[in-house]
Amino acid sequence: MHDGTRIAILAHEKFPDRAKTAVGLLRYGDHEVVAVLDREIAESDPDARVNDYVSDVQDAPIVGRAADAARFDVLVVGIAPIGGGFDRSWRPDVETAIESGADVWAGLHYFLAEDEGFAAMAEEHGVDIWDVRRPPDDLTVAEGTAGDLDATVVLTVGSDCSTGKMTTTMELFEAARERGWDAGFVPTGQTGAMIAGHGVVVDRVVSDFAAGATEGMVLEAGAENDYVFVEGQGSIVHPAYSAVTCGILHGAMPDAMVLTHEAGREVIHGFESFAIPDPGTLVSLYEDLAGAVHDSSVVGGALNTRGLEPAEASDAVIGYADAIDAPAVDPVRSDADPLLDAVVEAE
Amino acid sequence: MHDGTRIAILAHEKFPDRAKTAVGLLRYGDHEVVAVLDREIAESDPDARVNDYVSDVQDAPIVGRAADAARFDVLVVGIAPIGGGFDRSWRPDVETAIESGADVWAGLHYFLAEDEGFAAMAEEHGVDIWDVRRPPDDLTVAEGTAGDLDATVVLTVGSDCSTGKMTTTMELFEAARERGWDAGFVPTGQTGAMIAGHGVVVDRVVSDFAAGATEGMVLEAGAENDYVFVEGQGSIVHPAYSAVTCGILHGAMPDAMVLTHEAGREVIHGFESFAIPDPGTLVSLYEDLAGAVHDSSVVGGALNTRGLEPAEASDAVIGYADAIDAPAVDPVRSDADPLLDAVVEAE
């Protein structure tokens, strides 16, 4: 069911494995994807389609440039090179999009709206450039009020970065909507924000405002819904990113947490001298830290078992549930329903 | 012993109780303070001096405007109104300073270097404007390396904001220097940065870089010293500011922590619906969270007993030491030596 917005997703030379935002939009977005731009794939196979590379997501042709795509309303820059810069070779695609009257959404450190060429073109053609990582100007410190919401707030937390927090949050949100619940989704990263069509990328916010930015989004979603699913970031045990995690944890004041982990990962990705604590210790850390401002418990676990055979995956999920002493699933392999049951049971 | 820099400190209508930076510089700075500017005090008492209001700090005349001060090298804007704006009525003082060839240091949210009038004057007169709260442009994420330092890193942590972390850090640093230790001081807030003459105000840093900014300063101080005293910020149980606290905790990777608290405070200041956990719980929270990346223990406590009678203060300190199961002092009433002993013992 599409929301009427047609998007093309730029993912040159990175689709699908290094194009997390592109795959996220294909899997969870309400927007209709009319094309994925990957010139490497398109060159080797002019008839390539998304479902040749990723199943279980909406299908779309893979084309080499924006000019070859069907008409779209938004061009999404769905990849980011290390450092977050803008690759000059993408310029013609962005220009084609703007000239055709399409908006541009980008999640780069380099803000396209501050690029003089793009800014002038956007003004001329009356289109908007949304630099998703650019914090709004009206952020402020938290007031400590998210815990007063009537809504049940569920936060995904993790043992590390890239353990499946965004995916788990979306699976929970979709399963809740399928049950007919009034449910809201609070994005805190760029992929989530592009899926939602709004949101603040918390890791780009001044650290004093990390909790406040989260709180503001949670209050907004909580005013309109009975359940609010908040995308977590990083990990409270991450040597570089724990500040972001902590700001989200205390800004959101979740009633329930779902602990995500990737099966077999034992050390922090990219920081291999740092061991990931065992799951039970992580549960205690999150509950104690969250509980300092608002009572919260880890009601379930989401284990990412990609790369495991089905039987191994099943065993891993059972072992993980045992370790955290709560229900666990791989929400991609199976579904998030047992986690929703656990949320309800904890209320 | 002064470092040769003569400073005047602007603190209009707020000296001394609402001028934390001014008092900090008077108490701990190596700079010679030639005047404090407080027009309210100067008007009612033209002969007023700092020591009429605060003892145990360097003395200086209190004057009504910069033009009445003896010659100085730096004008420090030592107060910040709520919101951090620049009060128009301070403009003549800043202009007088720049015209006299003095640099300007300010800790406001409003950056004086971006004020067109001040910027032009500063260029004309060849003076520097240092907006202490403006993060440097070269910050990045942490690499997780502070724990590898040979130096012993000591971080002050707290039960809340304004419990005496900066004061305790300075008392530890001074006591260490008096013992002849090679000791460094890492500021993380504006007062500390002005005392040190350098530093990054971590609460103004993009949250992704909070740990990295701290790490960079700790590595620099640790390369040159055997002991590094890191000023903490906020509290891990603060509903608004815990992200900053957590970034500093994991960026600094302290070997030892000193837990600061204000006697009698039971709830978070300004967030009165949030109870401060008991001291023993706080010790566990800090040790568990720090320990996730680097083994660390709370080796001592610093209790702020201002407002208590001496006998009450003494009892309070004894009770606090008991509650945290470690030596404790009020480092302002007595001294920080027992805490240094505790640091050594824990090595």
XYZ file of C-alpha atoms in Angstrom:
694
model
C 0.000 0.000 0.000
C 1.745 3.137 -1.192
C 1.328 6.643 0.079
C 1.391 8.162 -3.402
C 4.979 9.386 -3.278
C 7.118 7.950 -6.059
C 10.814 7.733 -5.275
C 14.017 6.837 -7.056
C 16.914 5.699 -4.889
C 20.525 6.460 -5.777
C 22.756 3.569 -4.682
C 25.557 3.529 -7.235
C 27.968 0.628 -6.892
C 26.673 -0.232 -3.433
C 23.350 -2.002 -3.975
C 22.286 -3.963 -2.056
C 24.831 -4.897 0.611
C 26.268 -1.458 1.303
C 23.020 0.432 0.718
C 21.205 0.079 4.044
C 18.986 3.096 3.468
C 17.973 1.899 0.006
C 17.053 -1.559 1.267
C 15.247 -0.065 4.272
C 13.090 2.102 2.031
C 12.357 -0.822 -0.281
C 11.384 -3.045 2.621
C 9.542 -0.719 4.965
C 8.733 2.515 3.167
C 5.199 3.438 2.192
C 6.603 5.194 -0.866
C 6.466 3.605 -4.309
C 10.004 2.948 -5.522
C 10.102 3.479 -9.295
C 13.813 2.750 -9.677
C 17.070 2.025 -7.909
C 20.084 3.729 -9.479
C 23.167 1.503 -9.564
C 25.225 2.068 -12.700
C 27.472 -0.910 -12.034
C 24.577 -3.355 -11.950
C 22.736 -1.631 -14.794
C 25.777 -1.806 -17.017
C 26.302 -5.515 -16.532
C 22.583 -6.327 -16.733
C 20.295 -3.770 -18.392
C 17.233 -5.769 -17.293
C 18.247 -6.088 -13.638
C 15.544 -5.727 -10.987
C 15.641 -5.257 -7.232
C 14.149 -8.689 -6.552
C 17.067 -10.306 -8.362
C 19.178 -9.107 -5.431
C 16.811 -8.804 -2.464
C 13.620 -10.782 -2.018
C 10.788 -9.844 0.322
C 10.886 -6.172 -0.651
C 9.016 -4.207 -3.264
C 10.433 -4.746 -6.732
C 11.712 -2.046 -9.078
C 13.975 -1.780 -12.086
C 17.661 -1.046 -11.500
C 18.821 1.694 -13.853
C 22.115 3.428 -14.504
C 21.016 7.044 -14.099
C 18.101 9.197 -13.038
C 17.273 10.025 -16.637
C 16.475 6.348 -17.257
C 13.984 6.076 -14.391
C 10.220 6.412 -14.668
C 8.788 9.694 -13.389
C 9.382 10.197 -9.643
C 8.619 12.809 -6.989
C 11.720 12.377 -4.835
C 15.295 11.343 -5.506
C 16.736 9.722 -2.392
C 20.502 9.590 -1.996
C 20.471 6.182 -0.350
C 24.168 5.595 0.228
C 26.949 7.452 1.984
C 30.660 7.025 1.306
C 33.009 6.870 4.304
C 33.172 10.420 5.569
C 29.694 11.237 4.305
C 30.813 13.352 1.354
C 29.030 13.869 -1.940
C 30.493 12.008 -4.867
C 30.848 14.321 -7.857
C 29.801 11.563 -10.202
C 26.285 11.699 -8.668
C 25.793 15.316 -9.704
C 24.057 14.639 -13.045
C 21.474 12.425 -11.318
C 20.664 15.102 -8.759
C 20.480 17.745 -11.477
C 18.187 15.576 -13.589
C 15.927 15.087 -10.588
C 15.713 18.789 -9.744
C 15.132 19.763 -13.365
C 12.272 17.277 -13.537
C 10.678 18.927 -10.508
C 11.557 16.204 -7.982
C 12.571 16.885 -4.397
C 15.865 15.491 -3.127
C 16.400 13.724 0.197
C 19.969 13.049 1.264
C 21.563 11.573 4.352
C 25.087 12.856 3.804
C 27.327 14.850 6.093
C 27.684 17.200 3.123
C 24.461 19.173 3.000
C 23.107 19.413 -0.540
C 20.964 22.430 0.360
C 24.219 24.304 1.049
C 25.680 23.398 -2.326
C 25.354 26.627 -4.275
C 24.644 24.907 -7.572
C 21.917 22.649 -6.190
C 20.413 25.416 -4.064
C 20.051 27.707 -7.059
C 18.544 24.953 -9.193
C 16.151 23.944 -6.431
C 14.923 27.504 -6.122
C 14.523 27.840 -9.863
C 12.495 24.634 -10.123
C 10.607 25.086 -6.877
C 11.735 21.829 -5.293
C 12.808 21.032 -1.728
C 16.127 19.590 -0.637
C 15.901 17.724 2.670
C 19.259 17.046 4.253
C 18.082 14.436 6.715
C 21.181 14.659 8.910
C 20.814 18.385 9.392
C 19.321 19.020 12.853
C 16.399 21.438 13.046
C 17.193 24.817 14.564
C 14.592 24.647 17.340
C 15.986 21.758 19.391
C 16.340 22.185 23.125
C 17.086 20.218 26.291
C 14.686 17.518 27.457
C 12.021 18.361 29.993
C 11.819 14.826 31.346
C 8.183 14.329 30.352
C 8.105 11.310 28.030
C 7.462 9.051 31.005
C 4.159 10.811 31.652
C 2.640 9.702 28.339
C -0.385 7.455 28.404
C 1.030 5.650 25.401
C 3.230 2.594 25.842
C 6.708 3.442 24.589
C 8.862 0.589 23.262
C 12.539 1.226 22.509
C 14.854 -1.101 20.623
C 18.303 -1.238 22.187
C 21.331 -3.237 21.178
C 24.581 -4.933 21.998
C 26.368 -2.947 19.273
C 25.743 -0.877 16.158
C 24.105 -2.641 13.184
C 22.437 -5.378 15.171
C 18.985 -4.774 13.669
C 17.472 -1.983 15.753
C 15.887 -0.198 12.793
C 14.658 -3.452 11.293
C 13.241 -4.691 14.589
C 11.512 -1.375 15.218
C 9.895 -1.466 11.784
C 8.836 -5.102 12.211
C 7.249 -4.253 15.573
C 5.524 -1.219 14.071
C 4.191 -3.161 11.093
C 3.012 -6.063 13.229
C 1.251 -3.603 15.541
C -0.516 -1.936 12.629
C -1.539 -5.345 11.314
C -3.151 -5.989 14.673
C -5.054 -2.754 14.261
C -3.258 -0.945 17.071
C -2.878 2.831 17.010
C 0.883 2.770 16.627
C 3.516 5.380 15.899
C 7.104 5.046 14.763
C 9.849 7.366 15.997
C 12.913 7.404 13.752
C 16.277 8.443 15.206
C 18.533 7.691 12.243
C 18.575 8.656 8.617
C 17.002 5.531 7.150
C 14.207 5.630 9.678
C 13.643 9.316 9.025
C 13.402 8.746 5.273
C 10.938 5.909 5.802
C 8.835 8.079 8.116
C 9.240 11.173 5.949
C 10.268 13.184 9.020
C 12.511 12.870 12.050
C 15.724 13.987 13.680
C 19.000 12.120 13.264
C 20.027 12.107 16.920
C 23.711 11.367 16.407
C 24.018 14.712 14.604
C 22.372 16.686 17.399
C 24.364 18.715 19.926
C 24.872 16.285 22.826
C 22.995 18.524 25.255
C 19.928 18.149 23.032
C 20.116 14.399 22.285
C 17.528 13.510 24.921
C 15.418 16.570 24.083
C 15.286 15.787 20.373
C 14.155 12.253 21.147
C 11.650 13.411 23.739
C 10.073 15.838 21.285
C 9.463 13.106 18.711
C 8.171 10.642 21.315
C 5.750 13.186 22.768
C 4.398 13.926 19.307
C 3.916 10.267 18.436
C 2.568 9.478 21.893
C -0.125 12.137 21.682
C -1.710 10.368 18.718
C -1.078 6.698 19.409
C -1.439 4.008 22.048
C 1.905 2.441 21.183
C 5.080 4.195 20.138
C 7.998 2.235 18.697
C 11.270 4.112 19.008
C 14.288 3.238 16.917
C 17.376 3.014 19.126
C 20.954 3.725 18.073
C 24.342 2.294 18.934
C 24.811 0.597 22.262
C 25.265 1.628 25.843
C 28.492 -0.401 25.817
C 29.883 1.151 22.630
C 33.149 3.030 23.251
C 32.322 5.721 20.682
C 28.543 5.980 20.365
C 27.115 5.366 23.838
C 26.301 9.051 24.328
C 23.727 8.852 21.550
C 22.296 5.630 22.979
C 22.016 7.135 26.452
C 20.360 10.320 25.202
C 17.737 8.306 23.340
C 17.209 5.986 26.324
C 16.547 8.817 28.768
C 14.774 11.068 26.292
C 12.327 8.347 25.244
C 11.778 6.919 28.762
C 10.584 3.594 27.361
C 8.167 1.404 29.260
C 9.599 -1.629 27.504
C 12.814 -2.420 25.666
C 13.646 -5.025 23.047
C 17.310 -6.053 23.061
C 18.786 -6.670 19.611
C 21.943 -8.665 18.953
C 23.601 -10.413 16.043
C 24.163 -14.115 16.568
C 27.821 -14.947 17.015
C 29.090 -11.392 17.382
C 31.371 -11.268 20.408
C 33.198 -7.945 20.047
C 32.171 -4.422 19.080
C 32.284 -4.052 15.298
C 35.282 -1.935 14.316
C 36.460 -1.817 17.947
C 37.525 -5.421 18.241
C 39.384 -5.053 21.525
C 36.050 -4.407 23.245
C 34.105 -7.514 24.190
C 30.321 -7.374 24.110
C 29.031 -8.294 27.588
C 26.875 -11.399 27.831
C 23.167 -10.834 27.156
C 22.124 -11.040 30.805
C 24.620 -8.343 31.753
C 23.347 -6.156 28.934
C 19.776 -6.554 30.164
C 20.830 -5.412 33.629
C 22.811 -2.464 32.273
C 19.926 -1.222 30.177
C 17.304 -1.767 32.868
C 19.395 -0.119 35.581
C 20.315 2.871 33.456
C 16.808 3.362 32.060
C 15.325 2.762 35.500
C 17.222 5.688 36.959
C 14.701 7.963 35.256
C 11.758 5.683 34.379
C 10.980 2.056 35.223
C 11.619 -0.078 32.206
C 12.332 -3.689 31.460
C 13.711 -5.688 28.579
C 10.578 -7.611 27.573
C 12.041 -9.450 24.624
C 14.955 -10.004 22.322
C 15.522 -9.754 18.591
C 18.372 -11.872 17.288
C 19.784 -11.222 13.848
C 20.615 -14.686 12.500
C 21.554 -13.823 8.931
C 24.274 -16.148 7.796
C 23.063 -19.065 9.898
C 21.353 -22.185 8.575
C 17.686 -22.461 9.656
C 18.400 -25.092 12.306
C 21.329 -23.149 13.717
C 19.261 -19.989 13.691
C 16.486 -21.653 15.601
C 18.925 -22.921 18.226
C 20.545 -19.510 18.473
C 17.207 -17.821 19.093
C 16.323 -20.346 21.798
C 19.697 -19.804 23.464
C 19.309 -16.047 23.271
C 15.840 -16.139 24.836
C 17.293 -18.211 27.629
C 20.178 -15.789 28.155
C 17.954 -12.732 28.447
C 15.202 -14.620 30.264
C 12.539 -13.286 27.904
C 10.905 -14.249 24.597
C 13.118 -13.816 21.546
C 12.719 -14.036 17.776
C 14.563 -13.244 14.611
C 11.954 -10.771 13.367
C 13.144 -11.057 9.766
C 13.109 -14.864 9.606
C 9.873 -15.186 11.537
C 7.851 -12.238 12.815
C 7.636 -9.789 15.676
C 4.336 -11.004 17.117
C 5.809 -12.759 20.160
C 7.521 -9.469 21.047
C 4.231 -7.574 20.851
C 2.704 -10.188 23.152
C 5.561 -9.589 25.572
C 4.965 -5.835 25.455
C 1.297 -6.348 26.294
C 2.112 -8.796 29.068
C 4.491 -6.326 30.709
C 1.947 -3.487 30.733
C 51.561 32.240 40.986
C 50.264 33.907 37.861
C 50.940 32.939 34.284
C 51.354 36.524 33.127
C 47.918 36.867 31.555
C 45.908 39.735 33.050
C 42.160 39.280 32.831
C 39.048 41.290 33.596
C 35.859 39.320 34.216
C 32.448 40.641 33.212
C 29.821 39.523 35.750
C 27.264 42.328 35.769
C 24.539 41.968 38.384
C 25.420 38.323 39.009
C 28.593 38.364 41.120
C 29.275 36.178 42.985
C 26.406 33.721 43.388
C 25.286 33.501 39.777
C 28.749 33.916 38.282
C 30.189 30.406 38.462
C 32.777 31.030 35.763
C 33.966 34.244 37.392
C 34.394 32.587 40.767
C 36.075 29.577 39.174
C 38.638 31.769 37.459
C 39.268 33.695 40.664
C 39.718 30.523 42.647
C 41.574 28.226 40.288
C 42.878 30.211 37.345
C 46.570 30.929 36.870
C 45.636 34.270 35.317
C 45.936 37.518 37.250
C 42.476 39.005 37.674
C 42.765 42.807 37.529
C 39.049 43.497 37.932
C 35.592 41.998 38.141
C 32.924 44.010 36.338
C 29.643 44.208 38.246
C 27.946 47.555 37.795
C 25.342 46.843 40.471
C 27.949 46.242 43.155
C 30.207 49.066 41.925
C 27.359 51.539 42.009
C 26.406 50.769 45.581
C 30.027 50.517 46.768
C 32.717 52.158 44.630
C 35.453 50.574 46.784
C 34.093 47.044 46.640
C 36.562 44.200 46.280
C 36.179 40.526 45.426
C 37.220 39.376 48.902
C 34.320 41.312 50.402
C 32.112 38.724 48.715
C 34.213 35.580 48.337
C 37.101 34.617 50.552
C 39.800 32.112 49.656
C 40.175 33.440 46.130
C 42.480 36.031 44.622
C 41.349 39.560 45.373
C 40.571 42.250 42.810
C 38.614 45.477 42.635
C 35.010 45.330 41.494
C 34.351 48.026 38.902
C 31.334 49.169 36.933
C 32.751 49.002 33.425
C 35.786 47.843 31.466
C 37.006 51.430 31.101
C 37.475 51.597 34.882
C 39.651 48.492 35.090
C 43.441 48.427 35.141
C 45.071 47.308 31.899
C 44.220 43.717 30.972
C 45.020 41.238 28.204
C 41.706 39.374 28.110
C 38.108 40.306 28.860
C 36.237 37.216 29.999
C 32.454 37.199 29.743
C 31.966 35.259 32.941
C 28.189 34.998 33.098
C 25.472 33.707 30.813
C 21.824 34.700 30.967
C 19.228 31.941 30.573
C 19.324 31.036 26.909
C 22.947 32.037 26.576
C 22.343 35.262 24.665
C 24.461 38.377 24.648
C 23.065 41.267 26.668
C 23.199 44.474 24.651
C 24.186 46.443 27.704
C 27.534 44.585 27.770
C 28.501 45.887 24.333
C 30.456 48.951 25.527
C 32.607 46.775 27.786
C 33.464 44.400 24.964
C 34.165 47.312 22.628
C 36.402 48.989 25.203
C 38.315 45.753 25.601
C 38.840 45.221 21.884
C 39.844 48.840 21.340
C 42.439 48.496 24.095
C 43.922 45.489 22.309
C 42.543 42.854 24.665
C 41.289 39.444 23.512
C 37.759 38.389 24.449
C 36.758 34.984 25.815
C 33.061 34.228 26.034
C 31.039 31.183 27.011
C 27.735 32.222 25.481
C 25.524 30.351 23.053
C 25.673 33.540 21.007
C 29.084 33.533 19.356
C 30.765 36.922 19.606
C 33.113 36.083 16.746
C 30.038 35.900 14.505
C 28.803 39.319 15.610
C 29.619 41.500 12.619
C 30.455 44.528 14.714
C 32.778 42.690 17.080
C 34.360 40.683 14.281
C 35.228 43.831 12.353
C 36.632 45.545 15.448
C 38.644 42.479 16.393
C 40.193 42.355 12.950
C 40.977 46.066 13.031
C 42.669 45.820 16.416
C 44.311 42.457 15.845
C 42.707 40.713 18.792
C 41.243 37.216 19.106
C 37.708 36.328 20.117
C 37.458 32.855 21.647
C 33.908 31.560 21.848
C 34.575 28.769 24.279
C 31.330 26.934 23.542
C 32.055 26.755 19.820
C 33.281 23.251 19.004
C 36.412 22.952 16.878
C 35.829 21.827 13.307
C 38.125 18.798 13.439
C 36.243 16.646 15.953
C 35.575 13.030 15.142
C 34.318 9.800 16.682
C 36.275 8.129 19.471
C 38.751 5.396 18.640
C 38.457 3.725 22.023
C 42.084 4.255 22.969
C 42.064 6.280 26.207
C 42.168 3.061 28.213
C 45.566 2.215 26.724
C 47.270 5.234 28.310
C 50.022 4.643 30.834
C 48.719 7.618 32.788
C 46.157 7.147 35.549
C 42.932 8.835 34.491
C 40.637 10.126 37.229
C 37.125 11.324 36.324
C 34.772 13.228 38.579
C 31.206 12.035 38.217
C 28.082 13.187 39.993
C 24.597 12.581 41.278
C 23.316 15.654 39.402
C 24.454 18.868 37.746
C 26.179 21.463 39.943
C 27.348 19.055 42.623
C 30.957 20.234 42.514
C 32.566 18.248 39.692
C 34.612 21.172 38.371
C 35.622 22.236 41.862
C 36.562 18.712 42.893
C 38.577 18.205 39.721
C 40.496 21.435 40.328
C 41.114 20.557 43.983
C 42.438 17.137 42.963
C 44.621 18.709 40.279
C 46.025 21.334 42.631
C 46.662 18.823 45.399
C 48.444 16.569 42.907
C 50.654 19.414 41.727
C 51.441 20.292 45.322
C 52.638 16.725 45.791
C 54.903 17.222 42.820
C 53.036 14.787 40.581
C 53.075 15.254 36.822
C 49.406 16.030 36.533
C 47.155 17.270 33.767
C 43.684 18.758 33.843
C 41.088 18.041 31.156
C 38.268 20.586 31.048
C 34.921 19.606 29.534
C 32.902 22.732 30.365
C 33.288 26.399 29.756
C 34.661 27.399 33.150
C 37.207 24.623 33.078
C 38.215 25.535 29.546
C 38.738 29.175 30.512
C 40.824 28.138 33.513
C 42.914 25.826 31.349
C 43.055 28.286 28.460
C 41.970 25.519 26.058
C 39.430 22.745 25.836
C 36.211 21.574 24.258
C 32.808 22.155 25.835
C 31.442 18.655 25.383
C 27.770 19.497 25.810
C 28.000 21.603 22.633
C 29.571 18.850 20.569
C 27.571 16.733 18.109
C 26.525 13.708 20.162
C 28.391 11.301 17.885
C 31.597 13.145 18.782
C 31.088 13.566 22.549
C 33.293 10.593 23.422
C 35.791 11.457 20.694
C 36.201 15.053 21.850
C 36.866 13.843 25.389
C 39.211 11.118 24.218
C 41.275 13.593 22.220
C 41.834 15.816 25.244
C 42.588 12.879 27.552
C 45.122 11.415 25.120
C 46.866 14.760 24.862
C 47.044 15.255 28.633
C 47.959 11.614 29.196
C 50.929 11.759 26.855
C 52.583 14.367 29.052
C 51.504 13.419 32.559
C 51.305 10.528 34.993
C 47.899 11.587 36.293
C 45.061 13.131 34.348
C 42.105 14.700 36.141
C 39.030 14.895 33.926
C 36.169 17.231 34.711
C 32.874 15.352 34.417
C 29.521 16.845 33.458
C 25.928 16.232 34.460
C 24.940 12.846 35.757
C 24.254 9.446 34.327
C 20.844 9.625 36.016
C 19.949 13.083 34.668
C 16.850 12.999 32.443
C 18.212 15.693 30.115
C 22.014 15.614 30.254
C 23.023 11.971 30.660
C 24.175 11.715 27.046
C 26.974 14.185 27.771
C 27.916 12.312 30.949
C 28.014 8.984 29.145
C 30.111 10.323 26.275
C 32.676 11.702 28.724
C 32.648 8.472 30.757
C 33.375 6.244 27.778
C 35.612 8.713 25.980
C 37.846 9.236 29.030
C 37.888 5.568 30.133
C 38.852 6.519 33.681
C 40.812 4.177 35.907
C 39.251 5.797 38.944
C 36.163 7.898 39.575
C 35.307 10.345 42.332
C 31.569 10.631 42.996
C 30.377 14.141 43.804
C 27.102 14.964 45.526
C 25.548 17.863 47.381
C 24.545 17.080 50.952
C 20.801 16.948 51.362
C 19.916 17.046 47.692
C 17.347 14.318 47.030
C 15.944 15.177 43.612
C 17.434 16.333 40.325
C 17.732 20.118 40.330
C 15.088 21.613 38.056
C 13.586 18.155 37.446
C 12.101 17.647 40.868
C 9.980 14.628 39.995
C 13.186 12.635 39.503
C 14.679 11.190 42.677
C 18.442 10.885 42.919
C 19.285 7.221 43.599
C 21.060 6.467 46.856
C 24.861 6.777 46.724
C 25.507 3.053 46.689
C 23.239 2.613 43.669
C 25.009 5.462 41.910
C 28.376 3.817 42.532
C 27.123 0.601 40.938
C 25.595 2.428 37.977
C 28.812 4.302 37.237
C 31.076 1.295 37.764
C 28.921 -1.010 35.665
C 28.544 1.471 32.822
C 32.203 2.508 32.821
C 33.268 -1.105 33.223
C 31.560 -2.083 29.990
C 34.470 -0.463 28.153
C 37.227 -0.122 30.782
C 37.538 -1.368 34.357
C 36.955 1.501 36.716
C 35.926 1.994 40.304
C 34.629 4.813 42.436
C 37.612 5.301 44.740
C 36.265 8.209 46.730
C 33.545 10.763 47.212
C 33.375 14.535 47.292
C 30.450 15.938 49.221
C 29.461 19.554 48.784
C 28.394 20.674 52.273
C 27.898 24.385 51.683
C 25.075 25.584 53.831
C 25.740 23.108 56.625
C 27.235 23.935 60.019
C 30.705 22.434 60.535
C 29.489 19.662 62.813
C 26.661 18.757 60.459
C 29.040 18.855 57.534
C 31.414 16.494 59.253
C 28.626 14.052 60.008
C 27.361 14.315 56.453
C 30.787 13.494 55.033
C 31.131 10.476 57.332
C 27.696 9.246 56.328
C 28.505 9.733 52.663
C 31.766 7.796 52.937
C 29.834 5.003 54.551
C 27.175 5.023 51.847
C 29.691 4.776 48.999
C 32.033 2.499 50.950
C 35.041 4.671 50.116
C 36.884 7.677 51.575
C 35.035 10.983 51.240
C 35.766 14.661 51.883
C 34.340 18.054 51.225
C 37.297 19.224 49.154
C 36.439 22.906 49.688
C 36.087 22.702 53.472
C 39.080 20.426 53.920
C 41.250 19.204 51.077
C 41.443 16.566 48.391
C 44.439 14.675 49.768
C 42.499 11.649 51.026
C 41.088 11.269 47.531
C 44.567 11.268 46.012
C 45.561 8.599 48.505
C 42.560 6.568 47.395
C 43.566 6.956 43.748
C 47.060 5.670 44.542
C 45.740 2.794 46.596
C 43.478 1.664 43.750
C 46.305 1.597 41.204
